XYZ file of C-alpha atoms in Angstrom:
291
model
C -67.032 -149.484 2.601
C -64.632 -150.696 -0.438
C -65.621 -148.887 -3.725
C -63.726 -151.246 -5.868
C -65.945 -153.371 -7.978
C -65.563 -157.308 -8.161
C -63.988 -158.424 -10.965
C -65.265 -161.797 -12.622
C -63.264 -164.674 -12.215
C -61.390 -165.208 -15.909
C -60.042 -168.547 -15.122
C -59.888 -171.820 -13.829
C -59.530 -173.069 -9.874
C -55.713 -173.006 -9.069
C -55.143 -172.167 -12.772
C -54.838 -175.654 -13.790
C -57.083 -178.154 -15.672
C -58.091 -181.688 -15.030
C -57.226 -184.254 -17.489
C -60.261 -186.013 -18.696
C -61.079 -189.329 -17.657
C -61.158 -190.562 -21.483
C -56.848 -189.134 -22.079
C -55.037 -191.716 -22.784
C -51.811 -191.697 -20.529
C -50.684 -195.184 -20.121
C -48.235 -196.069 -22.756
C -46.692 -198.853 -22.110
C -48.327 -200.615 -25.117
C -49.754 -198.122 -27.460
C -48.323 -196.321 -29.692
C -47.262 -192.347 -28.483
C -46.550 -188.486 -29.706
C -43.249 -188.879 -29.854
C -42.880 -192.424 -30.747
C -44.841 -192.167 -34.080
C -42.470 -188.937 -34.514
C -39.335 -190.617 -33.281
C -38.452 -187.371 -31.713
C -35.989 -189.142 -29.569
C -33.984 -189.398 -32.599
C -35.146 -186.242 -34.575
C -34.050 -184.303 -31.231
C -30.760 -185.997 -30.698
C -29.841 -184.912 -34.490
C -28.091 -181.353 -33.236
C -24.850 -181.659 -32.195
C -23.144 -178.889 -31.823
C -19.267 -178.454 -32.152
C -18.474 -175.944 -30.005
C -19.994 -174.363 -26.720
C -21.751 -171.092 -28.473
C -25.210 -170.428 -27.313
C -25.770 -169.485 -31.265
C -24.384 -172.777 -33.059
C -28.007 -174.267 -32.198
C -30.180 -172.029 -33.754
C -27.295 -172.612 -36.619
C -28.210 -176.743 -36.761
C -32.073 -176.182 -36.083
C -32.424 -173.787 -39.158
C -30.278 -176.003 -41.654
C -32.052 -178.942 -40.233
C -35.867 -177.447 -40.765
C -35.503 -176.305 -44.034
C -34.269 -180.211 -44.468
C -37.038 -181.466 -43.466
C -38.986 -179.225 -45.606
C -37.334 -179.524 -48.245
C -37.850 -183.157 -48.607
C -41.229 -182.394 -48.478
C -40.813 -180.536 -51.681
C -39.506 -183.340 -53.200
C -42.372 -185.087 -52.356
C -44.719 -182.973 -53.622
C -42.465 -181.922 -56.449
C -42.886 -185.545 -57.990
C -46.359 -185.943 -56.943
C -47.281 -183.030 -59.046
C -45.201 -184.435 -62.113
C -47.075 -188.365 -62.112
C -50.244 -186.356 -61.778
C -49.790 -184.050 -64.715
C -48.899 -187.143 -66.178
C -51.731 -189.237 -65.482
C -53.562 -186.142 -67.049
C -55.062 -185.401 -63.300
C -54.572 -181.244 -63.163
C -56.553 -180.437 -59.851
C -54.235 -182.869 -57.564
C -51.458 -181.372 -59.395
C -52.387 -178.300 -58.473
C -53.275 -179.017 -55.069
C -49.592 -180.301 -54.916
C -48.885 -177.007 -56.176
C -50.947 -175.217 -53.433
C -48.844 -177.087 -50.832
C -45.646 -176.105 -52.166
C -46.148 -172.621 -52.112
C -46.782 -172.453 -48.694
C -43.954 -174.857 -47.581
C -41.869 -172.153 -49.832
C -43.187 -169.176 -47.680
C -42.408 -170.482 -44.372
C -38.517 -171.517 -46.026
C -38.575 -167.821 -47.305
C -39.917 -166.318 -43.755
C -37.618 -168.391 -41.850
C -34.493 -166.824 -43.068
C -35.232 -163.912 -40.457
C -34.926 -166.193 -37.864
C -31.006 -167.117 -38.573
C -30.602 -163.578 -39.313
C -30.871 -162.852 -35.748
C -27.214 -164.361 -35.183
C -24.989 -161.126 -35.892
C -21.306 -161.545 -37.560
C -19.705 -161.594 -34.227
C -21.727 -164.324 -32.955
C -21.297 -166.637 -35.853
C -17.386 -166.128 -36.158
C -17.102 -167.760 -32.698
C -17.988 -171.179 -34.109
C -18.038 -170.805 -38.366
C -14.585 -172.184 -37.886
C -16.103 -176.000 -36.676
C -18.108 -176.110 -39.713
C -15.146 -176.899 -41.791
C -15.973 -177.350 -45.584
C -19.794 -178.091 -44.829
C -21.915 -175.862 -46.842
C -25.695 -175.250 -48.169
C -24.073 -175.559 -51.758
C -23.689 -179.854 -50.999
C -27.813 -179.769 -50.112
C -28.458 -182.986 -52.369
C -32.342 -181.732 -51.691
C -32.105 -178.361 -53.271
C -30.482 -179.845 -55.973
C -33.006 -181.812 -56.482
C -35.843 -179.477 -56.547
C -33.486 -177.196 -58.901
C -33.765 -179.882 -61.518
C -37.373 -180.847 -60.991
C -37.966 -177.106 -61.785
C -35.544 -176.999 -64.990
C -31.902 -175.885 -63.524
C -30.627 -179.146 -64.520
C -26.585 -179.337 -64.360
C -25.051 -182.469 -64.452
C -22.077 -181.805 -62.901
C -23.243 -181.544 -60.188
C -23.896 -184.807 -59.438
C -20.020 -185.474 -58.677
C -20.376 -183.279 -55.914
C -21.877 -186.643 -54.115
C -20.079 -188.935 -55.087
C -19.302 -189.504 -51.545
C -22.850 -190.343 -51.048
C -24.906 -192.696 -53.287
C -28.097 -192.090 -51.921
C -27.976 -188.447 -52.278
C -26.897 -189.209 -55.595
C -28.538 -191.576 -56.424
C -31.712 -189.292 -55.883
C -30.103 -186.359 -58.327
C -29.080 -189.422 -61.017
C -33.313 -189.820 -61.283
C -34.185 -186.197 -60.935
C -31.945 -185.439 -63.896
C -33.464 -188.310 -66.070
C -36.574 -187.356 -65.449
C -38.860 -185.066 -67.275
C -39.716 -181.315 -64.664
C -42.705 -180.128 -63.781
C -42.560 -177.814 -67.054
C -41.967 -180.823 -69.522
C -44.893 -182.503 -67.797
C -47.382 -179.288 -68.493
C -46.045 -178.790 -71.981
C -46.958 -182.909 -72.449
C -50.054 -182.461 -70.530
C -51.081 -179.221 -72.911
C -50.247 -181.240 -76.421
C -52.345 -184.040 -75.325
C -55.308 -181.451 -74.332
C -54.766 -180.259 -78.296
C -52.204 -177.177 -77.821
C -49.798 -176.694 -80.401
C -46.729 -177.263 -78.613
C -43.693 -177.622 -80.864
C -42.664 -180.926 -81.623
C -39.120 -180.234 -80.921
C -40.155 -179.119 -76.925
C -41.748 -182.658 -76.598
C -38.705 -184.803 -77.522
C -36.156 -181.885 -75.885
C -33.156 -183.877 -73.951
C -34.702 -183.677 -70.015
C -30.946 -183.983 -68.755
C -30.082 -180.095 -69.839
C -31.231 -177.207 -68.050
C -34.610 -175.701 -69.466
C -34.177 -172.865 -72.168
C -36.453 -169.983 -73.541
C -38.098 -170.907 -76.487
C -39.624 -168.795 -78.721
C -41.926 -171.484 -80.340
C -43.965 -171.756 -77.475
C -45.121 -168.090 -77.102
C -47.905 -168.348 -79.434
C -49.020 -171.100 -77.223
C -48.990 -168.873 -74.297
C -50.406 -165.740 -76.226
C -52.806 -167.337 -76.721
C -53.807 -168.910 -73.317
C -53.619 -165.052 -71.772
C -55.500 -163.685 -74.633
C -58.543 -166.046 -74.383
C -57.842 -166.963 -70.564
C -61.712 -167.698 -70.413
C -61.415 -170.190 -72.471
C -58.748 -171.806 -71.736
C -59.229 -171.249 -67.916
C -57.328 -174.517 -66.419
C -54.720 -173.706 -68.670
C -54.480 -170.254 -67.818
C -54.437 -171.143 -64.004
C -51.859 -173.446 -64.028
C -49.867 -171.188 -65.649
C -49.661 -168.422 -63.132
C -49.280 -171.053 -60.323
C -45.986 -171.709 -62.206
C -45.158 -168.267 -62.046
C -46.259 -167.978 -57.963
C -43.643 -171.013 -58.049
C -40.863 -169.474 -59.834
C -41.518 -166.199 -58.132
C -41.205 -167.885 -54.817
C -38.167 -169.803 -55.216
C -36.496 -166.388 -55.996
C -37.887 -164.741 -52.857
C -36.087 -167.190 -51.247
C -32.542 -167.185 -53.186
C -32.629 -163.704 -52.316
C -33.529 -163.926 -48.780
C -30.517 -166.517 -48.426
C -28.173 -163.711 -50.217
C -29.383 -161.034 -48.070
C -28.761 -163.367 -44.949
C -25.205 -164.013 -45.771
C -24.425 -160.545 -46.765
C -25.706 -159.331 -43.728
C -23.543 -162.373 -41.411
C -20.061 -162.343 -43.245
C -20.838 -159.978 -45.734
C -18.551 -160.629 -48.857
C -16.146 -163.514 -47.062
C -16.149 -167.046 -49.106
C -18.447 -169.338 -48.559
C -17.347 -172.759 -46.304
C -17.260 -174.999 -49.345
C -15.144 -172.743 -51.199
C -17.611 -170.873 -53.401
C -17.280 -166.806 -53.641
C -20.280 -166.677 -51.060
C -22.536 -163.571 -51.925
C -21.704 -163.353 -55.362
C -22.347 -167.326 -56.359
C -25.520 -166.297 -54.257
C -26.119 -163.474 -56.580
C -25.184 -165.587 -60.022
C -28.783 -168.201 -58.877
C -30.890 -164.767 -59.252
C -30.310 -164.713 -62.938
C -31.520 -168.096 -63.295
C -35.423 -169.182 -64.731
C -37.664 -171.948 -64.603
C -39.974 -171.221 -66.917
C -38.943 -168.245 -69.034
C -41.960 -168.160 -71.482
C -44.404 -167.617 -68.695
C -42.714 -164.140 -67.989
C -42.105 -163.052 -71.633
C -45.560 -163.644 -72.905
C -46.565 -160.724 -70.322
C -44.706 -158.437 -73.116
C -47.004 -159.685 -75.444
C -50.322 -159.249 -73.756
C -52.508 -156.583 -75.425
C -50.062 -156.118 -78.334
């Protein structure tokens, strides 16, 4: 007599599953997955120029943070014509959003930095002068967060669109400008001289608004949506430069200190971004807390 003891049955007749009678599967007149996708074109998009097994994962990762990037945009100006139209908590859910879109860019990085130096010198050649640095999209979001620089925008001259969409990102007031207005109207003291600031130039510290901020940290309680929205600024800032710094890492660690495609120095232009700020005052007034 066996001694072994019967073990329950886990799964599922033949291992399969029925589809249920009320599945659609006919769709020869209704509208499908990948139609309201268009994957058919969205998974067409990677062509790759030579025969490396590694030149997809190349496309695919420059292609995804795309796609996510132009959500950023999207939220990016949401959260602006909300602060405007004085409505803080979809703002801030815009906010919310962005953050995580920023921590899957950010965590994504260790996927490309799977393909080792060897790998990607067996096809960096077909790339030709193509490089991150011509991303019309992260231009974009630079200048919706303050690192306006308008010559940049001859970079595309080749491509109106693309252009066309920096042109309006550079006229327009950032997130930042939008808070400040949004705070003045709610009775802060912000300086007069912040409010009417030129919105094409890049965003610089400004002493004047300190007190503002002092004051928001000191008496948080009080000035609690103020106070919030201020450190989800900082999660923002703080994010964007986990991700500059992922990106340096990642090209340091794949050609280490060659040039970059386009003809910038590579890791060191890489390096230069990590000096840059958004919004400056939010960090210094942690100097001034308690003093």
């Amino acid at each position: 007599m066996s001694s072994r003891k019967e073990v329950p049955h886990m799964g599922v007749e033949n291992n399969t599953r029925d589809i249920e009678e009320t599945v659609v599967t006919d769709f020869t007149d209704r509208m499908s997955y990948g139609g309201y996708l268009d994957l058919e074109t969205l998974l067409s998009a990677q062509k790759p120029l030579s025969n490396h097994h590694d030149e997809l994962l190349f496309i695919i990762q420059h292609q995804t943070t795309e796609l996510w990037m132009k959500l950023m945009v999207h939220e990016l100006i949401g959260a602006a014509n909300y602060l405007r139209n004085d409505d803080l908590g979809q703002a801030l859910k815009c906010i919310a959003r962005l953050k995580h879109i920023q921590k899957t860019l950010t965590e994504q990085w260790s996927v490309l930095a799977t393909l080792t130096p060897s790998e990607y010198a067996q096809f960096r050649d077909r790339l030709g002068n193509s490089s991150g640095f011509q991303s019309h999209q992260y231009r974009a979001i630079e200048f919706m967060l303050g690192n306006k620089n308008e010559k940049m925008i001859k970079v595309f001259d080749a491509d109106p669109e693309a252009q066309a969409l920096l042109v309006t990102a550079l006229n327009a007031p950032t997130i930042y400008d939008e808070f400040l207005r949004y705070l003045s109207r709610r009775g802060y003291d912000i300086p007069d001289v912040v409010l009417k600031r030129d919105v094409t130039k890049a965003w610089v510290f400004s002493e004047d608004l300190l007190s503002v901020f002092i004051t928001i940290y000191n008496q948080h309680e009080e000035h609690w949506e103020a106070y919030e929205t201020c450190e989800e600024l900082v999660d923002l800032e703080e994010n964007f430069q986990f991700w500059r710094f992922r990106h340096l890492r990642t090209v340091q660690r794949i050609i280490g200190m060659k040039m970059g495609t386009g003809g910038s120095s590579g890791a060191p232009f890489l390096q230069k971004a990590l000096e840059l700020t958004f919004f400056p005052e939010l960090f210094a007034v942690r100097t001034e807390i308690g003093n």
